[in-house]
CSV table of C-alpha atoms in Angstrom, one decimal:
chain,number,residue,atom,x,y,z
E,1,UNK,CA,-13.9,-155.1,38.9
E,2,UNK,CA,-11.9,-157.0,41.7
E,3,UNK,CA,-12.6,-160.3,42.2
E,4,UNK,CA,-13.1,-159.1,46.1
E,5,UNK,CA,-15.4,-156.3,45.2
E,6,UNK,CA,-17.1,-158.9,43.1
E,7,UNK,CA,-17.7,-160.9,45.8
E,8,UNK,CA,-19.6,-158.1,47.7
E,9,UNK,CA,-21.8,-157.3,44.9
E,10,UNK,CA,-22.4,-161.2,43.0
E,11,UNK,CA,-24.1,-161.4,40.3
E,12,UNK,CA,-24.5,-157.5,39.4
E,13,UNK,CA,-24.3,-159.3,35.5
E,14,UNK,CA,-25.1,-162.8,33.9
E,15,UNK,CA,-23.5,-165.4,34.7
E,16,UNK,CA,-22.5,-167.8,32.5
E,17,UNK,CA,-23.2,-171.9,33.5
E,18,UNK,CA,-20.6,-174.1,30.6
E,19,UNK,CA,-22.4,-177.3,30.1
E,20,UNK,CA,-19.9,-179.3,28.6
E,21,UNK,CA,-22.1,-182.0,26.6
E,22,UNK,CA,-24.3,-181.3,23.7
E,23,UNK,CA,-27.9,-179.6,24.7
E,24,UNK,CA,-30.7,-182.0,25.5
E,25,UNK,CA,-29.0,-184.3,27.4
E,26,UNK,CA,-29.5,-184.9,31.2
E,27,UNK,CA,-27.2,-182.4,32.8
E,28,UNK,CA,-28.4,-179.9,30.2
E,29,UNK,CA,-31.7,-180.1,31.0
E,30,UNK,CA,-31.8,-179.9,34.5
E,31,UNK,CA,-28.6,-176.9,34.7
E,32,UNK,CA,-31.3,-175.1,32.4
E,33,UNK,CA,-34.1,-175.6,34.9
E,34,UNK,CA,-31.5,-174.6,37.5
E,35,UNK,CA,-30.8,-171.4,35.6
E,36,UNK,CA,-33.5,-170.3,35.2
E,37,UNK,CA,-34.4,-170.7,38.8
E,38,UNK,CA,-31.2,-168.9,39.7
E,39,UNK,CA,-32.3,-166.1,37.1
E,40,UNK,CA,-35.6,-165.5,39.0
E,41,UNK,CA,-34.0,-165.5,42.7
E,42,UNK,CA,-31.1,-163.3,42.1
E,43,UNK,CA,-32.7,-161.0,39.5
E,44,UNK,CA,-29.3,-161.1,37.0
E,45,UNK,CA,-29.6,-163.6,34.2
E,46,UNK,CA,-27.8,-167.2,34.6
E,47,UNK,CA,-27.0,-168.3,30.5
E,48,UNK,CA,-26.4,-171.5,29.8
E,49,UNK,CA,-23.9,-171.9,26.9
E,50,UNK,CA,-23.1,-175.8,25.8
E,51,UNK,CA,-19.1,-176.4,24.7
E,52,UNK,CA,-19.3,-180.4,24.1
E,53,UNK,CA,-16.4,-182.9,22.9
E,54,UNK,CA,-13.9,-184.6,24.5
E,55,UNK,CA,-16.1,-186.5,26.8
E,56,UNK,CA,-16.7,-183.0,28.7
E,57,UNK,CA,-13.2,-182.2,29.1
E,58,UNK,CA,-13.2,-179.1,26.5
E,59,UNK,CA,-16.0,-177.4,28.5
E,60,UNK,CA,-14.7,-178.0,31.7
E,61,UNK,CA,-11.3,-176.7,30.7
E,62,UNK,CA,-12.7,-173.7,29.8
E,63,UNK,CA,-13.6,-173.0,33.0
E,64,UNK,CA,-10.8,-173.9,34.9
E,65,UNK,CA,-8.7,-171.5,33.2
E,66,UNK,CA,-11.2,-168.8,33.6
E,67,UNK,CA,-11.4,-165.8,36.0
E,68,UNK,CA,-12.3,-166.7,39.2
E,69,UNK,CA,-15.2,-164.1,40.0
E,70,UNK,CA,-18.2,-166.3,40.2
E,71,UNK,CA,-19.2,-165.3,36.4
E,72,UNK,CA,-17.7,-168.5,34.8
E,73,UNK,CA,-19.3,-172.0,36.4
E,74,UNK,CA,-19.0,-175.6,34.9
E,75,UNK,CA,-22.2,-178.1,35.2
E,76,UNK,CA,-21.1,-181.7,35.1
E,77,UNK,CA,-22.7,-184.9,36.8
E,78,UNK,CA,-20.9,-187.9,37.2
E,79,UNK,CA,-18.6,-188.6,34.5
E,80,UNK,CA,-16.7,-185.8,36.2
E,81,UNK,CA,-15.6,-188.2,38.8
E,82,UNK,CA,-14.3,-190.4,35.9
E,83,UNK,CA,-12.0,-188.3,34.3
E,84,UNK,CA,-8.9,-188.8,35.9
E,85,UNK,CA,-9.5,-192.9,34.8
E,86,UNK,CA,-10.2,-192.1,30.9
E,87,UNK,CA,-7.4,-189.4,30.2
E,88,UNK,CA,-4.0,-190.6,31.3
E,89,UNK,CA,-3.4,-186.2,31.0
E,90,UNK,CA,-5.6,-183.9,31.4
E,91,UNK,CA,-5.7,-180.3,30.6
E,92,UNK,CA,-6.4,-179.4,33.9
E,93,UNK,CA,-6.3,-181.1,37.6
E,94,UNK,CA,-9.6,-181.8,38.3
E,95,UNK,CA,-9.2,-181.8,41.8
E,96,UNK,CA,-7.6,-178.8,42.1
E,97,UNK,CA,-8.1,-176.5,39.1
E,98,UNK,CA,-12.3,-176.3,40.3
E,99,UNK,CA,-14.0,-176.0,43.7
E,100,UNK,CA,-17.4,-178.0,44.0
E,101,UNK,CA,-20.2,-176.0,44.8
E,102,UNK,CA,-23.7,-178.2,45.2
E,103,UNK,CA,-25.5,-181.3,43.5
E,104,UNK,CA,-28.7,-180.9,42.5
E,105,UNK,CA,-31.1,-183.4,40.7
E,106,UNK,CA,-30.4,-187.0,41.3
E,107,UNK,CA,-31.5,-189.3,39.0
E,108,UNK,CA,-31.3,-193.2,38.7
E,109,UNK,CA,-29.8,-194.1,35.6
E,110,UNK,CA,-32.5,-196.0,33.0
E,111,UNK,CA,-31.6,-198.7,30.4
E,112,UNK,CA,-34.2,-197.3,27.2
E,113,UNK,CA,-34.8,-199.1,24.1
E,114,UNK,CA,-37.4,-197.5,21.3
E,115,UNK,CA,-40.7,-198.2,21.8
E,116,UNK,CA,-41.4,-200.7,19.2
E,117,UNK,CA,-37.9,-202.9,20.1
E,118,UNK,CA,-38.4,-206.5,20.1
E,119,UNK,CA,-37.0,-206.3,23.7
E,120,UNK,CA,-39.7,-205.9,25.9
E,121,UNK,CA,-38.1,-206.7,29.4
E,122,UNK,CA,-34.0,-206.5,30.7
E,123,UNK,CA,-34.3,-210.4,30.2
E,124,UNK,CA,-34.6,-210.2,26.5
E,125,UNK,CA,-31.9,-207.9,25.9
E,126,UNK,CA,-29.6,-210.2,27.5
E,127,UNK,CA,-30.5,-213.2,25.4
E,128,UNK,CA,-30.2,-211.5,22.1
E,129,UNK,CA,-26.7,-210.2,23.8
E,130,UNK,CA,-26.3,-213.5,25.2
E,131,UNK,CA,-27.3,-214.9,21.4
E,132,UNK,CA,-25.5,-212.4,18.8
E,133,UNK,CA,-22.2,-211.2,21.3
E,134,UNK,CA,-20.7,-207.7,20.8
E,135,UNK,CA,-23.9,-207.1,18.0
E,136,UNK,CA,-26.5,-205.6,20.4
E,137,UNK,CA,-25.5,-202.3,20.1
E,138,UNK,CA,-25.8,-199.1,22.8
E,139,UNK,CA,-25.5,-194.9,22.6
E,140,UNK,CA,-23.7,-192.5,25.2
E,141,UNK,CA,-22.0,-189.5,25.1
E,142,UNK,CA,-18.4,-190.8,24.5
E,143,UNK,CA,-16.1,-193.8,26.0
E,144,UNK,CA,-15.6,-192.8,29.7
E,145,UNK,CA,-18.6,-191.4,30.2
E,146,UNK,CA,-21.4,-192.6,33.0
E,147,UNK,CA,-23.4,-194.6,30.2
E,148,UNK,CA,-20.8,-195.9,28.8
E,149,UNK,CA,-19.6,-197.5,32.1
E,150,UNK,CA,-22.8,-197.7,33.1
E,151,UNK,CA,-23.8,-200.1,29.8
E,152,UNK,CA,-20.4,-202.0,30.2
E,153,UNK,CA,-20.8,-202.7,34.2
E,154,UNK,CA,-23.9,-204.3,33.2
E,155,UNK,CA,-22.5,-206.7,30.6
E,156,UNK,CA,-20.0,-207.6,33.3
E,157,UNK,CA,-22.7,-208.3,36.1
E,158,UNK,CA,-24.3,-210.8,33.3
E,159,UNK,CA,-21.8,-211.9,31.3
E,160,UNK,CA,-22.7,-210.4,27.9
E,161,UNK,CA,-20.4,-208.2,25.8
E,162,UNK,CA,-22.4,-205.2,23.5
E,163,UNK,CA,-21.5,-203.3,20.8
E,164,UNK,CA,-20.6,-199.2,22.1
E,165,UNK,CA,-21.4,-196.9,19.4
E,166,UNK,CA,-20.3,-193.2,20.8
E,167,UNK,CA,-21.8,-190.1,20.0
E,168,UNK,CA,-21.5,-186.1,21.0
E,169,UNK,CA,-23.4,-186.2,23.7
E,170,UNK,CA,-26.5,-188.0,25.2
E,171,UNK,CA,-29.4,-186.7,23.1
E,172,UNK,CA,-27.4,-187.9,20.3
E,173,UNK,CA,-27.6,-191.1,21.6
E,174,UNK,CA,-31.6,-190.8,22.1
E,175,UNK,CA,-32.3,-189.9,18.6
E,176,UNK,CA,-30.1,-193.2,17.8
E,177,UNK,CA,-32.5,-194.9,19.5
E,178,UNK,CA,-35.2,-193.3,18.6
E,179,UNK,CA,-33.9,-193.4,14.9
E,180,UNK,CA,-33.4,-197.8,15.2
E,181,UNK,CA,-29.7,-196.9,14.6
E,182,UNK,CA,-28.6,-198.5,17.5
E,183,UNK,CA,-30.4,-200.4,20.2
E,184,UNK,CA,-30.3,-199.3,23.4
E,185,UNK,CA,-28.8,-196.9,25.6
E,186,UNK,CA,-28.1,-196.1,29.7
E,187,UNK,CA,-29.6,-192.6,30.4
E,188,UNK,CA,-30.1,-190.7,33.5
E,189,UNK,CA,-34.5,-190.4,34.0
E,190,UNK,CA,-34.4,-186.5,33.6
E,191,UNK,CA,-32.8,-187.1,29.8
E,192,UNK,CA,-35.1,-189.6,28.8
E,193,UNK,CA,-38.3,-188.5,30.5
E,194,UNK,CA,-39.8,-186.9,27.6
E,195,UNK,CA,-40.1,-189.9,24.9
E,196,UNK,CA,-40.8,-191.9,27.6
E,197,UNK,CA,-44.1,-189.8,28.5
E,198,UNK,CA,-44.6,-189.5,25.0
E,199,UNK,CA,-44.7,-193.1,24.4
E,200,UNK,CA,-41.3,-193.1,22.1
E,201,UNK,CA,-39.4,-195.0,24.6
E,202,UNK,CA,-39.6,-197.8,27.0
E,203,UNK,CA,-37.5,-198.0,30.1
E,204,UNK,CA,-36.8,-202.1,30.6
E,205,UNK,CA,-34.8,-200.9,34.4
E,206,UNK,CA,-34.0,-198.2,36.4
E,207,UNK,CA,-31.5,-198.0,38.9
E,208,UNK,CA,-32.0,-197.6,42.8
E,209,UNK,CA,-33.8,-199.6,45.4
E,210,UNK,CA,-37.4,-198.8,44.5
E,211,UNK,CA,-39.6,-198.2,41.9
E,212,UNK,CA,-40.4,-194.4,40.6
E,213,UNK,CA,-43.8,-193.2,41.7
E,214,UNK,CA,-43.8,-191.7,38.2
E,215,UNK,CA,-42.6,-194.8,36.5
E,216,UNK,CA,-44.3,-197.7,38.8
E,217,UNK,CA,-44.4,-200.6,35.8
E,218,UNK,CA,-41.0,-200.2,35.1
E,219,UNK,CA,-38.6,-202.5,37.5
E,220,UNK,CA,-35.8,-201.9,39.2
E,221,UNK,CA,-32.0,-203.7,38.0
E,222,UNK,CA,-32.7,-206.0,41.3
E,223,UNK,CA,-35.8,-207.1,40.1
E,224,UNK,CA,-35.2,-207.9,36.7
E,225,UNK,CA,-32.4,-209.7,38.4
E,226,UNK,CA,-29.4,-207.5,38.1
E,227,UNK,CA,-28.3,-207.4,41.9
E,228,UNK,CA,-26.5,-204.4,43.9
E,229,UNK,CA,-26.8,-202.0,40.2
E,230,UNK,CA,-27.1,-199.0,42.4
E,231,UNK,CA,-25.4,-196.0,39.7
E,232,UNK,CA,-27.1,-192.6,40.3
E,233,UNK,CA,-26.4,-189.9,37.9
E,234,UNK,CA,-26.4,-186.1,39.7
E,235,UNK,CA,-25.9,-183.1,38.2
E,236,UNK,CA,-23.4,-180.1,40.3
E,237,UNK,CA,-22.1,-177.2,39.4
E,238,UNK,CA,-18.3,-175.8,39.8
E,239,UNK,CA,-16.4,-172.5,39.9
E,240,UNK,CA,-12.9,-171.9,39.5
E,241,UNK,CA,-10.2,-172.7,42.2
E,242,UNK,CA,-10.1,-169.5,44.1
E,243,UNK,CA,-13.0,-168.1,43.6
E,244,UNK,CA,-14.5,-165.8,46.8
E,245,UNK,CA,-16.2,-167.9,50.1
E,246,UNK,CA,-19.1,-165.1,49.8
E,247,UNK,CA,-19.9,-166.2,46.4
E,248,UNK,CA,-19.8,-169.9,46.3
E,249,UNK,CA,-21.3,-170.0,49.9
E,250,UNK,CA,-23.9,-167.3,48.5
E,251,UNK,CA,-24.7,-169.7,45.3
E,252,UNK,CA,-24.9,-172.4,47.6
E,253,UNK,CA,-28.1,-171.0,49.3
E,254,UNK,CA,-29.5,-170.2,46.1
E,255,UNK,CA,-29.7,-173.6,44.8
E,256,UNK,CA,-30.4,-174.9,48.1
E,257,UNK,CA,-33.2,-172.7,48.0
E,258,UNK,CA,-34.4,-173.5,44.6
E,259,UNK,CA,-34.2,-177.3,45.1
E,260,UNK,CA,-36.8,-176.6,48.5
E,261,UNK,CA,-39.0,-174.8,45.8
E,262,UNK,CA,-42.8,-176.4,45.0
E,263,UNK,CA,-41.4,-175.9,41.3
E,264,UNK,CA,-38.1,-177.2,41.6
E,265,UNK,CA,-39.7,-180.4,43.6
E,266,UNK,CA,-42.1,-180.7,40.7
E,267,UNK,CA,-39.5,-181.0,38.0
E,268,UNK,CA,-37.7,-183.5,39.8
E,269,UNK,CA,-40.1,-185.7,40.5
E,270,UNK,CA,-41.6,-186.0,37.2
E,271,UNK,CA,-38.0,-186.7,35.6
E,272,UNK,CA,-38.1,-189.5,38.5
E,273,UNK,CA,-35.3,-187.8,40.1
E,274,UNK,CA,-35.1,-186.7,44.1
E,275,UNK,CA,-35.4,-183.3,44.6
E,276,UNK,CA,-32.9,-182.3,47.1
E,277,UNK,CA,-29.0,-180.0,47.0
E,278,UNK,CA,-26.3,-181.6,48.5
E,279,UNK,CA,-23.9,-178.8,49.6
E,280,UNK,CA,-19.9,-178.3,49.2
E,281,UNK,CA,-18.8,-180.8,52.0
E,282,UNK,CA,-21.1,-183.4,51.0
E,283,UNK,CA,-20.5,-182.8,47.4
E,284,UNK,CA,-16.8,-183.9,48.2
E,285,UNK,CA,-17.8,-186.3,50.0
E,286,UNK,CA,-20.4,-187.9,46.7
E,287,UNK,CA,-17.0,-187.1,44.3
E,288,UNK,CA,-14.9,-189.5,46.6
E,289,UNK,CA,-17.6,-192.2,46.9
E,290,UNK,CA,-18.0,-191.8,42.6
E,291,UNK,CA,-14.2,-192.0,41.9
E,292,UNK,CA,-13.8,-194.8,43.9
E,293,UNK,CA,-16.8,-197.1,42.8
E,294,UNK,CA,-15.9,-195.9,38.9
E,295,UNK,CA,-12.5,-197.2,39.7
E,296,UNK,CA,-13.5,-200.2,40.4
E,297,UNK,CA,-15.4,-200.4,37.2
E,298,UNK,CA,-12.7,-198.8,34.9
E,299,UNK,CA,-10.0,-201.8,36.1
E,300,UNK,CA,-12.7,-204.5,35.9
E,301,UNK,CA,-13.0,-203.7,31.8
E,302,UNK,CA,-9.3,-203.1,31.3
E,303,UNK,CA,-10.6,-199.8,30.2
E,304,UNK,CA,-7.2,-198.3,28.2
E,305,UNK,CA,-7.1,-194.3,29.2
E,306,UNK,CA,-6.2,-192.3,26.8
C-alpha cells in the first residue's frame, strides 16, 4: 500500500504505539489507556509494544527509521526534550527524524518514599540528606531522564547531594522503593497512583501550584518550602518525519476527542493528572519551553553527555 493511499484509508490495520521505557511506568500506563481509546474510536486495534534501554533512545530510534504511513508511532513524555543534552550523538535527530502529533495526560511529578520510611514530610528527607550526603539514595529510569533531573534539581534548590541508583525504566524504580532497596524516587502521579491508593506509598510533594483534589493532604514543593519546583511530566505521541497531513491531523482529532471523553477525564483525574490534548503547534511549542528549562538544569549539574 502507498503511503498516499494510506492516508485515505488510516488505520484499515493495527497500529503499533513503541513505548520506549519498560511497561508500568508513567508513559506506559497512560499510552495504554490512550490505545485503547483509539482502539474503540477507530475500530482497528492500536498495540502497544514496550522496546526500553538507552534512556528511551532504542525505542524511539526504531521509529524514526520506520515507514512513514501512520502504522509505526513513538510515545514519549518529557525526557524526550532532554535528549539532545544526555547523548552528545544520537542515532537519530530528534527534531527532525519525528513530527509531534499531541500531548495527552499531564501529570505533576511526585517525590514517593515507601510507606513505612522514616521520612514522613520533604523536610525530613532533606535532613537525613543534609545529615548522611550522597547516602540517601533515589530510582528513575536512567541518567537523563525526567526523574533523574527532576531528583537532582531538587538537591540543587536545597543544597543536598543524593545517591542516583538507575534502573530500566520507572516501575523498576517503584518496586525499589517498594522493595526498601533504595529510598525514594521522582515519579509522574499517573505511575505511582496505584501504591499510593493502595496505601504502599506516600507522596511527601507534588509539583504544580495547587494541591490534587485526589491527593488533598499531600503538599505542594512550595509549601514544603521548595519555591518555583514547577516540572510537569506529559505524555505525546510521534510519527515519522513525513508521514501524510490526513493522518497525523486525523490522529490528532482522535485523541483530542478521547481526552474530552467522561472516561478519559476520569482516568486523569484520579492519576491527579489534567485531562486535556495539546495539539501539534502547541506540542512544539511545550518541546521548546521543555528543552530550554532542562537546559538550564543539565548545565547547573555539570551533567557530562554521553
Amino acid at each position: 500500500m502507498s503511503v498516499s493511499h494510506a492516508a485515505d484509508t488510516w488505520p484499515d490495520r493495527a497500529v503499533r504505539i513503541v513505548v520506549p521505557y519498560g511497561p508500568g511506568g508513567a508513559v506506559d500506563v497512560a499510552t495504554r489507556k490512550m490505545a485503547q481509546m483509539l482502539s474503540s474510536q477507530t475500530g482497528q486495534s492500536f498495540v502497544v509494544e514496550n522496546k526500553p534501554g538507552a534512556t528511551g533512545t532504542i525505542g524511539v530510534s526504531q521509529v524514526a527509521r520506520a515507514t512513514p504511513d501512520g502504522y509505526t508511532l513513538v510515545a514519549n513524555d518529557t525526557t524526550y526534550s532532554l535528549l539532545p543534552y544526555i547523548f552528545k550523538k544520537l542515532p537519530f535527530d530528534p527534531a527532525e527524524d519525528l513530527q509531534p502529533v499531541s500531548a495527552f495526560v499531564f501529570a505533576p511529578m511526585a517525590l514517593a518514599v515507601s510507606a513505612d520510611s522514616s521520612s514522613h514530610t520533604l523536610d525530613d528527607l532533606i535532613a537525613q540528606a543534609r545529615a548522611k550526603p550522597n547516602m540517601i539514595t533515589y530510582g528513575s529510569g536512567g541518567p537523563g531522564t525526567t526523574p533523574h533531573f527532576a531528583a537532582e534539581a531538587l538537591g540543587l534548590a536545597t543544597g543536598v547531594k543524593f545517591m542516583h541508583v538507575p534502573f530500566k525504566g520507572a516501575a523498576e524504580a517503584t518496586q525499589a522503593v517498594l522493595g526498601k532497596v533504595i529510598d525514594f524516587q521522582f515519579a509522574s502521579t499517573t505511575g505511582v497512583m496505584g501504591p499510593v491508593q493502595g496505601g504502599q506509598l506516600r507522596l511527601l510533594a507534588v509539583s504544580g501550584n495547587k494541591r490534587l483534589p485526589v491527593l488533598p493532604d499531600v503538599p505542594t514543593f512550595a509549601e514544603a518550602g521548595v519555591k518555583d519546583f514547577g516540572v510537569v511530566n506529559w505524555t505525546g505521541l510521534w510519527a515519522p518525519k513525513g508521514t501524510p497531513p490526513d493522518v497525523t491531523d486525523r490522529l490528532q482529532r482522535e485523541i483530542a476527542t478521547a481526552m474530552a471523553s467522561e472516561e478519559m477525564k476520569t482516568f486523569a483525574t484520579k492519576m491527579g493528572a489534567e485531562p486535556r490534548a495539546a495539539d501539534a503547534t502547541e506540542f512544539r511549542g511545550i518541546l521548546a519551553d521543555s528543552g530550554q528549562m532542562w537546559g538550564k538544569v543539565v548545565r547547573s549539574i555539570g551533567f557530562d553527555a554521553k
